[in-house]
Amino acid sequence: MTGSPGREWARTLNPEQREAVAHLHGPILVLAGAGSGKTRVLTTRIAVLIDEHGVPPDRIFGVTFTNKAAGEMKERVARLLGRDPVGLWIGTFHSLSARLLRREAERLGFSRQFTIFDEDDRLAVIRRLLEQRSLPPKLFPPRAVQAVISSAKNRMLSAEQLAAQAGFDRLTQVSAELMDPLAARLKEQNAMDFDDLMLHPLRLFREHPDRLAWWRERFAFLMVDEFQDTNRAQYELIKALGGRHRNVFAVGDDDQSIYGWRGAEVRNMSDFQRDFPGCVLVRLEENYRSTQTILDAANAAISRNSGRLGKTLRTRRPGGEPVTVVASADERDEAEWIARELARRASAGEWALEDMAILYRTNSQSRALEEALRRAGVAYRIVGAISFYDRREVKDLLAYLRLVANPSDDEGFLRAVVAPRRGVGETSLDTFRALAAGWGKSLLEAARIADRATGLRPNVREALQRFAELIDRLRERSRHAAPVLLLEELVQAIDYEATLRAEGPDGLDRWDNVKELLAGAAEWSEIVVEDDDTTPLERFLAEAALVSAADSSQGTDGLTLMTLHTAKGLEWPVVAVTGLEDGLFPLSRSLETQHGLEEERRLFYVGLTRAKDKLYLSWARARRRGGDLRPSMISRFMEAIPDALIEEKSTASLWSSKRVSGGWLAPWESVTAPRATPVRLYAINEDELNQDAPRLIRGERVRHRRFGSGTVQGLAGVGKDLKVSVLFDDETVGLKQLLVAFAALERDWGE
DNA sequence: GTTTCGTAAATTTTT
DNA sequence: TTTACGAAAC
C-alpha cells in the first residue's frame, strides 16, 4: 500500500480495527485481546495520521513497551508510508522521557549530561546512606529499602506521605527517611534513576506551566501501547501531555497486566474513561494468532480471575493440536524431554527451530534447559537474563564514559577507579570520599587535586591524580571524537586486553565482549538523529542505560528461551511453558494475596496466548532448589484447563532408556508405574485437586526435619487444614498427625 | 595497615 | 554476578 495507505488500509482490517484506525480526534481506549492485531492497528493509525490527515510525524508521541517494539513499529510505519517518518517520537516511556529531559534538564537543576542510574548504582547510594546512619543492613536490607522507595516513587508518594503510611513498620519508616537524602545525592551527582525519568517531567510541568503548554502543543497525538502496564506516574504523564488536545489513543488488555509488582496499575484503564470523558471504547476480540484449542485453554484459565473488564477472544482457526501436558521426574528430565520433542518436530520438518520458544517463570530455570538443548545439539538463544550491557567488563568501560560525559557521576567514578585495580582500595576510597565531601567537590574534582589529600598515602594520591588526568584527557577528546574512538583510547590507556587476559580463561570471553562493545559503539557513532541536539556520546550512554532484556536481537538462529515476562507481546508457532508447579508458577511468594495469585494467572494467560499452533505445558514432580531436590505438585493453574483439550504425556518413554545408563533418576520414580502415568494421579482425588491440595499419596515415603523418615498413612482435611498422618520409622516417634502447611515435609528419596 | 584475591551465599518477574 | 568475609600478599 506504499504511498497510499488511505485507500488501501480499510480493506485489510476488520470492522473494529477499522474503527480504531479511523478514530481521529479525542480519547479512545482500545481493549485489545491477545493476538488481535493491535500492532497493526497502531502502525496503520500512525501512517493514516501522517498520510491522510497531514499530521507532521514530529507531533506524534508513541509509547511502546520495549525499544525493540518501537524500532519495529517505526519500520512498519515507514513501509506503509513508503518513507521514513522523520521526527516521530516513538519509544519506551523511559527513553522518551530521557529524551525530553535532555532538553529540559537545566530548568530542573540538572545538566543535560545527566547520568541515568541503574538499579545497582542506586543501591550503592542507598547502602552508603544506611551506613552513614548506622542502620545495620541485616535489619534494613538495602534491596528492600530500595524496593519500598521505588514503589513509593512509582505511586508518586512524597517522603512525608510514605512516612504517614509506615505505621510501626521500621523498614518503611527508614525508607521514608532516606527518600529525600537519596534524591539529594542523585541531584548532586547529576543523576536520575528509572523512576525519576517519570517524575522529573511531571515536576517540570508543575513548576513551568509554559513548558507544559509547549510540549502539549507539540505532541498533538499520543499513543500508548500496553496501557495496562503503566504505573501511576506514567499515566499522569500521559494525562499531562494529552491534557490539551485530548487525542490520546490507549491500547491495552487488562488480562495481560503482569507488572503490578513494579507499580503498574490496571486501574489506569478504568480511570482513563473517567479522566477523559467522551472516551470511545473499542474491543478487539478477534484473535488472528492461535488455534481454537489454544484459545479455549487460555480463556478457561483466565476466566478464574475476578474483576475483569470482560472480553472473549474468537478465532477463525478451529481445532488444532491438543495441548500436550508433560509430567517429568525433575527439571533435568523435563528439559531433556522438551529438547528432544522440539528437536524431533523440527527434524520432521513441521516447524523450524526459529518458530519455537521455551518459556519459564524464573531465569534460573534456563540452566537445565540450556544444558539439555546443548546435549541434544539444538541451537538456541537466550533472551534477557544477563543483558549485554550488564556484563561486568562492559559496565566497567561504560562507567568511564559516564564519568567523561558527567563529571559529577560519583558512582561511575567509584566503579571505574577500581577497574582495573590501581592500588586504591576500599579503605583509601572511604577516606577519599570523606575528604571530597568535606571539600564539597565531586570525586573527580577531588581526584584532580588529590596531592593535597593528606591522610592518603602517596601512591594512592598519585593513582587518583593519574586517573583524573585520564578522564580529563578523554573528555577533551570527546568534544570531537565519536564514542568508539574514546573507547579505543580508553582500552588502550588502561591496557584492558592484558588485564582481562590475565584473569584467566573467562578473560578471553570478556575481551570478546569488549570488542563487541566497540563494534556496537562504532555503529552508534554513525547514527544521525535528525531533530536531536544530543551528542553521540550522550545518546550512546542513554541507549546503554535503557536497553531492556527483550531488546537484544542478535543471533536469531535457533529456538528462543526467555521468561514469561519478556515474552509479552511476542508470538511463536510452538510454545512450551515449563515449570508448571505450585510454588514456582504460581510463585509461592505471590500466593499470599489474591491479587498476587491473579497476576500470576495473567502471566500464565500471557504464556498460553503466545502460541499459534502448538502448546506444551510441562511440570516436574521434583525440582532442585538451592541444592536439594524437593517434591512438587502440579500448578493449580492446570486444573482450569478442560481435559478435552489436553493430551497427557509423561517422560516415562524416556525412562526405559534412561534407567540403564543414567543414575540420576529418583528411586521412587522407578516404582511408580512408568507408562501412561496420568498427571492427575498426584492428587488424591478430584475434590482435593480442585482445592489445591498437595499431591501427596498414601504409601509415599516422606522425611521430616525432626522425626526422620516415615510412610504416609492417610490424609484428611482440605487446603490449609490438610492433615497427613505419617508412621515414622523411628518407633519412639510412631504415628503423627501433621498439618501439611506447616510440617515442611520432604519426599524421602532413600539413598 | 591496606589491597587484593579466593570462596561462599544469594538471586521472581525488569524499565 | 555481586556482595560479604577471611586470608594471603604488598
GROMACS .gro file of C-alpha atoms (C1' of nucleotides) in nm, chain A residues 119 361 363 421 423 428 548 566 587 589, chain B residues 1-5 11-15:
model
   20
  119GLU     CA    1   1.945  -0.028   3.998
  361ARG     CA    2   0.882  -1.821   3.527
  363ASN     CA    3   1.560  -1.703   3.495
  421ARG     CA    4   4.282  -0.220   4.017
  423GLY     CA    5   4.633   0.029   4.415
  428SER     CA    6   4.155   0.465   5.084
  548SER     CA    7   1.593  -0.385   2.803
  566THR     CA    8   0.991  -1.095   2.848
  587LEU     CA    9   0.542  -1.849   4.259
  589ARG     CA   10   0.552  -1.551   4.725
  752DG     C1'   11   4.767  -0.147   5.761
  753DT     C1'   12   4.590  -0.196   5.301
  754DT     C1'   13   4.493  -0.417   4.898
  755DT     C1'   14   4.371  -0.793   4.651
  756DC     C1'   15   4.209  -1.234   4.588
  762DT     C1'   16   1.902  -1.416   4.312
  763DT     C1'   17   1.096  -1.352   4.089
  764DT     C1'   18   0.947  -1.124   3.722
  765DT     C1'   19   1.255  -0.571   3.483
  766DT     C1'   20   1.244  -0.022   3.276
   0.00000   0.00000   0.00000
